[in-house]
Amino acid sequence: GLDPSIMDGDHDAPVLISNKAPNPKSRSEKDTHRRTRLHWEPLDEVSSGSIWALLGTDSDVHDFEIDEDEFAELFQAELSPFASIVSNSSKGSSSNGVVKVIDSKRANNGGIILARLRLSFSELAHAVDNIDCTAMTLEQIDGILEYIPTREERRSLAAYMRDDPESRFEGMCECEKFMVTMMSVRHYKRKILAMVFMLKFSSRVSELESNAELVENACDELFQSVRFRKILGVVLNIGNKLNTAGTSQRTTAGAIKLASLLKLNQAKAFDKKTTCLHYVALVVQRNNPNLARFKEDLPHVFEAEKVHWHESHAEVDTLWKELDNVRRVALLYGRQVDEDLGAMRRSDGDSITLASEVLGEDEEVRLLRLTVVGNFTIRAICKISGLLEHYQYAKMQFQRLLEYFGEEDRIDMLPHELFHIVVTFCKNYDVALSEVMVDDRLKKTKESNPSSSNANALESLLESDEAEQEPENDESQTISSRSSSKKRSSMTNVLNDIRNKSRGTFRWRRKKP
């Protein structure tokens, strides 16, 4: 025979078929009603420091009153013969004149960018060689970075400039002149990259610090929100009441995974419109309306949801790698300055790698302090070191939060994933609460005037809403009165159509020519 208990299982999971003979006792204990079940994911253990352990001692949550008759009316229905067969069959039926050594296009585009600089090629070369970030804006430096010569272009330009370089230089286009000038600057690409890094550093660090701070604040808010904790207690109580009703052999769950919160609006009552989340909102509104404002405790959670942790952490690593290039350039520049001052004997080698390897820590700091870019490097090293510590602390706080929710085994979960669950639940709850409030006000309107129809009740509800909204000044009152009169006029037409249709006299209105 058919086993109606299959309907109590998770509809997204595969059906487990047993070959064992049915127990005669179980036949006599079959439930006489169909019941709504909440297919959440219970946790196996409840740790002592988790939010679920705190809920076990929270008397406020357990003292909430639930109307048993209303609960039964919503979430259970008398089991009729072949009901499961009909429902399954119905479900199964649905389905669903200038010399150009380089490329001409690149030369023309580069000429346009360079024309905006208003610097001579010698001034441009001097600014790059001295890593002078005040000579150009970030946009200008980004522009010239795209037109520094490639290896092939350097070879072609060097071969072309071998014979009579002065006259050949004059016959070049602007972009080619820029490239030849840059070739005279040692390590020009590294130096331009260092200039870009220095100009972007402050904004990049500020954004990364803000991201880490958002994650920390969001974790603290979830730790400290008593109202959110009590809401989870109400969800747990109602869910257990659903799953253990009737002859169900399920035990009560002491804790659930946070992802289960997103299933609350999937479990529907037998009126086909009330969900478990609607009922949670209704119970909270009847017992402690202040709890419904739990979202006010979590402002940073909504912002932290937009912070992709792995990308931010990768950006910190990228900053550190790019800073190493700036450090090497600063050391080379510091050696050049030191040699000019006569503090060191002249050395023919100019390898950045060699310079950084043979220097001790004290000597490296001394050379860095000789130049502007070197002093910037020292400050940037301290800044990024502090940023790494900040990220480590934020990561530790999030690990504590996972333990608080009993999900410490989810080592792969990222902060924005957990915050997304909480934010989505908050939004779903707000929608459910607004629908519950509208339904409650419609019921009260009909109770106060039993002879009125649904259309009349809706019209009076709209009028009461308009009466509650008081304009701040005369001008806003005039605008409000005009818009409300238009809304009332259009709404009255709709309501008249509904009344006419109910009397069998509904007719389409023709538009006036």
Short mmCIF file of C-alpha atoms in Angstrom, two decimals, residues 40-359:
data_model
loop_
_atom_site.label_atom_id
_atom_site.label_comp_id
_atom_site.label_asym_id
_atom_site.label_seq_id
_atom_site.Cartn_x
_atom_site.Cartn_y
_atom_site.Cartn_z
CA TRP A 40 15.11 22.48 8.35
CA GLU A 41 18.61 21.25 9.11
CA PRO A 42 19.03 20.51 12.84
CA LEU A 43 22.48 20.54 14.44
CA ASP A 44 23.67 17.32 16.09
CA GLU A 45 25.15 19.03 19.15
CA VAL A 46 24.50 22.26 21.03
CA SER A 47 27.70 23.75 22.43
CA SER A 48 27.50 25.52 25.78
CA GLY A 49 28.57 28.94 24.50
CA SER A 50 26.31 29.03 21.43
CA ILE A 51 23.22 31.14 20.84
CA TRP A 52 21.09 27.99 21.01
CA ALA A 53 22.34 27.21 24.54
CA LEU A 54 21.39 30.75 25.62
CA LEU A 55 17.90 30.25 24.17
CA GLY A 56 17.44 27.19 26.37
CA THR A 57 17.49 29.42 29.46
CA ASP A 58 15.47 32.28 27.95
CA SER A 59 12.07 32.16 29.68
CA ASP A 60 10.64 35.00 27.54
CA VAL A 61 10.71 32.92 24.37
CA HIS A 62 9.18 29.83 25.95
CA ASP A 63 6.37 31.88 27.55
CA PHE A 64 5.04 33.08 24.18
CA GLU A 65 1.38 32.17 23.78
CA ILE A 66 0.29 30.26 20.67
CA ASP A 67 -3.37 29.88 19.76
CA GLU A 68 -3.68 26.08 19.49
CA ASP A 69 -6.94 26.19 17.54
CA GLU A 70 -5.52 28.67 15.05
CA PHE A 71 -2.33 26.64 14.77
CA ALA A 72 -4.28 23.46 14.04
CA GLU A 73 -6.52 25.21 11.53
CA LEU A 74 -3.54 26.57 9.62
CA PHE A 75 -1.08 23.70 9.65
CA GLN A 76 -3.14 20.52 9.65
CA ALA A 77 -5.93 19.11 7.49
CA GLU A 78 -7.98 15.95 7.72
CA LEU A 79 -6.44 13.14 5.70
CA SER A 80 -8.82 12.01 2.94
CA PRO A 81 -8.39 8.71 1.01
CA PHE A 82 -6.27 8.88 -2.13
CA ALA A 83 -5.37 12.52 -1.36
CA SER A 84 -1.69 11.83 -1.78
CA ILE A 85 -2.32 9.99 -5.08
CA VAL A 86 -4.30 12.91 -6.51
CA SER A 87 -1.74 15.48 -5.39
CA ASN A 88 1.14 13.47 -6.79
CA SER A 89 -0.56 12.92 -10.14
CA SER A 90 -1.41 16.60 -10.45
CA LYS A 91 2.17 17.54 -9.68
CA GLY A 92 3.51 15.13 -12.26
CA SER A 93 1.53 16.77 -15.05
CA SER A 94 3.47 20.11 -14.90
CA SER A 95 6.85 20.94 -16.68
CA ASN A 96 9.26 24.00 -17.51
CA GLY A 97 54.70 62.05 -43.59
CA VAL A 98 55.94 61.09 -40.11
CA VAL A 99 58.04 58.00 -39.58
CA LYS A 100 56.23 55.34 -37.57
CA VAL A 101 58.39 52.47 -36.36
CA ILE A 102 55.55 51.23 -34.13
CA ASP A 103 51.97 50.31 -35.04
CA SER A 104 50.17 53.33 -36.55
CA LYS A 105 46.97 52.96 -34.49
CA ARG A 106 48.92 52.66 -31.26
CA ALA A 107 51.05 55.65 -32.27
CA ASN A 108 47.97 57.83 -32.96
CA ASN A 109 46.23 56.91 -29.70
CA GLY A 110 49.42 57.49 -27.72
CA GLY A 111 49.85 60.90 -29.35
CA ILE A 112 46.38 61.94 -28.17
CA ILE A 113 47.13 60.91 -24.57
CA LEU A 114 50.54 62.59 -24.54
CA ALA A 115 49.11 65.86 -25.93
CA ARG A 116 47.11 66.27 -22.71
CA LEU A 117 50.17 66.17 -20.44
CA ARG A 118 51.47 69.63 -21.40
CA LEU A 119 54.98 68.49 -20.39
CA SER A 120 58.06 68.29 -22.57
CA PHE A 121 59.65 64.88 -23.03
CA SER A 122 62.67 65.92 -20.96
CA GLU A 123 60.39 67.10 -18.08
CA LEU A 124 58.46 63.84 -18.33
CA ALA A 125 61.67 61.78 -18.16
CA HIS A 126 62.92 63.80 -15.17
CA ALA A 127 59.65 63.26 -13.26
CA VAL A 128 59.73 59.50 -13.86
CA ASP A 129 63.45 59.17 -13.04
CA ASN A 130 62.97 61.00 -9.72
CA ILE A 131 59.60 59.33 -8.99
CA ASP A 132 57.97 62.74 -8.66
CA CYS A 133 54.25 62.08 -8.12
CA THR A 134 53.45 65.81 -8.06
CA ALA A 135 54.29 66.31 -11.74
CA MET A 136 51.28 64.36 -13.02
CA THR A 137 47.88 63.20 -11.89
CA LEU A 138 46.99 59.55 -11.41
CA GLU A 139 44.92 59.60 -14.60
CA GLN A 140 47.86 60.97 -16.59
CA ILE A 141 50.30 58.39 -15.19
CA ASP A 142 47.83 55.59 -15.93
CA GLY A 143 47.61 56.93 -19.49
CA ILE A 144 51.34 56.90 -20.20
CA LEU A 145 51.75 53.50 -18.53
CA GLU A 146 49.80 51.99 -21.41
CA TYR A 147 52.27 53.41 -23.96
CA ILE A 148 55.63 52.50 -22.46
CA PRO A 149 57.57 50.52 -25.10
CA THR A 150 57.36 46.75 -25.24
CA ARG A 151 60.43 44.56 -25.78
CA GLU A 152 59.84 44.36 -29.54
CA GLU A 153 59.28 48.11 -29.77
CA ARG A 154 62.49 48.79 -27.86
CA ARG A 155 64.45 46.61 -30.29
CA SER A 156 62.90 48.29 -33.35
CA LEU A 157 63.44 51.80 -31.99
CA ALA A 158 67.01 51.08 -30.89
CA ALA A 159 67.86 49.69 -34.36
CA TYR A 160 66.28 52.71 -36.06
CA MET A 161 68.17 55.21 -33.85
CA ARG A 162 71.64 53.76 -34.49
CA ASP A 163 72.41 56.03 -37.47
CA ASP A 164 72.05 59.81 -37.06
CA PRO A 165 69.84 59.63 -33.93
CA GLU A 166 69.11 63.40 -33.74
CA SER A 167 67.59 63.73 -37.21
CA ARG A 168 65.74 60.46 -36.91
CA PHE A 169 64.31 61.52 -33.53
CA GLU A 170 62.89 64.68 -35.12
CA GLY A 171 61.20 62.61 -37.85
CA MET A 172 59.34 60.41 -35.34
CA CYS A 173 55.74 60.79 -34.21
CA GLU A 174 54.99 61.99 -30.64
CA CYS A 175 54.37 58.53 -29.24
CA GLU A 176 57.68 57.22 -30.64
CA LYS A 177 59.54 60.23 -29.19
CA PHE A 178 58.00 59.45 -25.79
CA MET A 179 59.14 55.83 -26.02
CA VAL A 180 62.70 56.75 -27.00
CA THR A 181 62.84 59.26 -24.12
CA MET A 182 61.64 56.66 -21.61
CA MET A 183 64.31 54.24 -22.83
CA SER A 184 66.93 56.66 -21.51
CA VAL A 185 65.52 56.31 -17.94
CA ARG A 186 66.78 53.36 -15.95
CA HIS A 187 64.01 51.01 -14.75
CA TYR A 188 61.35 53.37 -16.14
CA LYS A 189 58.57 50.77 -15.98
CA ARG A 190 59.24 49.93 -12.33
CA LYS A 191 59.35 53.62 -11.48
CA ILE A 192 56.06 54.42 -13.24
CA LEU A 193 54.42 51.46 -11.48
CA ALA A 194 55.79 52.80 -8.18
CA MET A 195 54.24 56.21 -8.90
CA VAL A 196 50.85 54.61 -9.63
CA PHE A 197 51.11 52.58 -6.41
CA MET A 198 51.93 55.65 -4.32
CA LEU A 199 49.01 57.66 -5.70
CA LYS A 200 46.49 54.84 -5.22
CA PHE A 201 47.83 53.55 -1.91
CA SER A 202 45.82 55.72 0.47
CA SER A 203 42.42 55.01 -1.13
CA ARG A 204 43.13 51.27 -1.47
CA VAL A 205 44.19 50.91 2.16
CA SER A 206 41.22 52.99 3.34
CA GLU A 207 38.77 50.73 1.49
CA LEU A 208 40.40 47.55 2.81
CA GLU A 209 40.39 48.87 6.38
CA SER A 210 36.72 49.78 5.99
CA ASN A 211 35.93 46.23 4.80
CA ALA A 212 37.67 44.62 7.77
CA GLU A 213 35.93 47.03 10.16
CA LEU A 214 32.53 46.26 8.62
CA VAL A 215 33.04 42.53 9.15
CA GLU A 216 34.11 43.11 12.76
CA ASN A 217 31.12 45.36 13.50
CA ALA A 218 28.71 42.93 11.83
CA CYS A 219 30.03 40.07 13.97
CA ASP A 220 29.68 42.18 17.12
CA GLU A 221 26.08 43.10 16.24
CA LEU A 222 25.09 39.46 15.78
CA PHE A 223 26.78 38.59 19.09
CA GLN A 224 25.00 41.37 20.98
CA SER A 225 21.51 41.42 19.43
CA VAL A 226 19.13 40.02 22.04
CA ARG A 227 16.13 40.57 19.77
CA PHE A 228 17.62 38.49 16.95
CA ARG A 229 18.42 35.73 19.43
CA LYS A 230 14.83 35.70 20.70
CA ILE A 231 13.49 35.63 17.12
CA LEU A 232 15.55 32.48 16.53
CA GLY A 233 14.01 31.05 19.70
CA VAL A 234 10.49 31.66 18.37
CA VAL A 235 11.46 30.06 15.04
CA LEU A 236 12.86 27.02 16.88
CA ASN A 237 9.74 26.61 19.05
CA ILE A 238 7.26 26.91 16.18
CA GLY A 239 9.33 24.67 13.93
CA ASN A 240 9.48 21.99 16.62
CA LYS A 241 5.74 22.33 17.15
CA LEU A 242 5.18 21.73 13.44
CA ASN A 243 7.53 18.78 13.13
CA THR A 244 6.46 16.93 16.28
CA ALA A 245 2.67 17.35 15.87
CA GLY A 246 0.45 14.30 15.54
CA THR A 247 2.02 10.84 15.57
CA SER A 248 5.37 12.03 14.21
CA GLN A 249 8.34 10.14 15.64
CA ARG A 250 10.64 13.14 15.25
CA THR A 251 12.37 14.55 18.30
CA THR A 252 12.58 18.25 19.02
CA ALA A 253 15.59 20.05 17.59
CA GLY A 254 17.82 21.93 20.00
CA ALA A 255 19.49 23.97 17.27
CA ILE A 256 19.26 24.51 13.53
CA LYS A 257 21.59 25.72 10.81
CA LEU A 258 21.20 29.36 9.86
CA ALA A 259 20.41 28.38 6.27
CA SER A 260 17.19 26.83 7.62
CA LEU A 261 15.86 30.36 8.16
CA LEU A 262 15.46 30.69 4.41
CA LYS A 263 13.07 27.71 4.34
CA LEU A 264 10.50 29.33 6.60
CA ASN A 265 8.62 30.94 3.73
CA GLN A 266 8.55 27.64 1.84
CA ALA A 267 6.47 25.69 4.37
CA LYS A 268 2.84 26.67 3.73
CA ALA A 269 -0.33 26.12 5.70
CA PHE A 270 -3.31 24.39 4.12
CA ASP A 271 -4.94 27.72 3.29
CA LYS A 272 -2.25 27.89 0.54
CA LYS A 273 -1.13 31.39 1.52
CA THR A 274 0.06 31.43 5.15
CA THR A 275 3.69 30.36 5.50
CA CYS A 276 5.60 29.38 8.60
CA LEU A 277 7.32 32.76 8.47
CA HIS A 278 3.93 34.50 8.42
CA TYR A 279 2.99 32.61 11.55
CA VAL A 280 6.28 33.44 13.28
CA ALA A 281 5.69 37.13 12.53
CA LEU A 282 2.09 36.83 13.79
CA VAL A 283 3.11 35.18 17.08
CA VAL A 284 5.86 37.76 17.67
CA GLN A 285 3.47 40.63 16.91
CA ARG A 286 0.91 39.31 19.39
CA ASN A 287 3.38 38.63 22.21
CA ASN A 288 6.22 41.14 21.87
CA PRO A 289 6.02 43.53 18.88
CA ASN A 290 9.36 45.08 19.83
CA LEU A 291 11.16 41.90 18.71
CA ALA A 292 10.01 42.53 15.13
CA ARG A 293 12.43 45.47 15.03
CA PHE A 294 15.47 43.19 15.39
CA LYS A 295 16.78 44.45 12.04
CA GLU A 296 17.59 47.76 13.74
CA ASP A 297 20.25 45.91 15.75
CA LEU A 298 22.09 44.81 12.59
CA PRO A 299 22.91 47.88 10.43
CA HIS A 300 26.49 46.81 9.65
CA VAL A 301 25.37 43.28 8.71
CA PHE A 302 23.58 44.73 5.68
CA GLU A 303 26.75 46.58 4.63
CA ALA A 304 29.10 43.67 5.38
CA GLU A 305 27.05 41.42 3.09
CA LYS A 306 28.57 43.34 0.15
CA VAL A 307 32.16 42.70 1.31
CA HIS A 308 33.60 39.69 -0.51
CA TRP A 309 36.16 38.53 2.01
CA HIS A 310 38.36 36.42 -0.25
CA GLU A 311 38.70 39.29 -2.74
CA SER A 312 39.59 41.78 0.01
CA HIS A 313 42.14 39.41 1.51
CA ALA A 314 43.67 38.82 -1.94
CA GLU A 315 43.90 42.60 -2.41
CA VAL A 316 45.94 42.87 0.81
CA ASP A 317 48.37 40.24 -0.53
CA THR A 318 48.57 42.12 -3.84
CA LEU A 319 49.37 45.36 -1.99
CA TRP A 320 52.23 43.64 -0.21
CA LYS A 321 53.69 42.30 -3.47
CA GLU A 322 53.40 45.65 -5.23
CA LEU A 323 55.02 47.37 -2.26
CA ASP A 324 58.04 45.11 -2.66
CA ASN A 325 58.57 46.60 -6.15
CA VAL A 326 58.39 50.11 -4.67
CA ARG A 327 60.88 49.12 -1.95
CA ARG A 328 63.37 47.86 -4.55
CA VAL A 329 63.03 51.03 -6.61
CA ALA A 330 63.44 53.15 -3.47
CA LEU A 331 66.62 51.28 -2.51
CA LEU A 332 68.13 51.81 -5.97
CA TYR A 333 67.19 55.48 -5.90
CA GLY A 334 68.61 55.78 -2.37
CA ARG A 335 71.93 54.31 -3.53
CA GLN A 336 72.09 56.81 -6.37
CA VAL A 337 71.48 59.72 -3.98
CA ASP A 338 73.98 58.32 -1.51
CA GLU A 339 76.60 58.01 -4.24
CA ASP A 340 76.01 61.59 -5.33
CA LEU A 341 76.58 62.70 -1.77
CA GLY A 342 79.83 60.77 -1.68
CA ALA A 343 78.77 58.58 1.28
CA MET A 344 79.52 55.40 -0.67
CA ARG A 345 82.11 54.64 -3.32
CA ARG A 346 80.65 54.41 -6.82
CA SER A 347 79.50 50.97 -7.90
CA ASP A 348 78.95 49.91 -11.50
CA GLY A 349 76.18 47.41 -10.67
CA ASP A 350 72.63 48.69 -10.78
CA SER A 351 70.75 45.49 -10.16
CA ILE A 352 67.83 46.09 -7.85
CA THR A 353 67.89 42.50 -6.65
CA LEU A 354 71.60 42.67 -5.83
CA ALA A 355 71.17 45.96 -3.96
CA SER A 356 68.43 44.54 -1.75
CA GLU A 357 70.25 41.29 -1.01
CA VAL A 358 73.64 42.64 0.13
CA LEU A 359 72.20 45.31 2.46
#
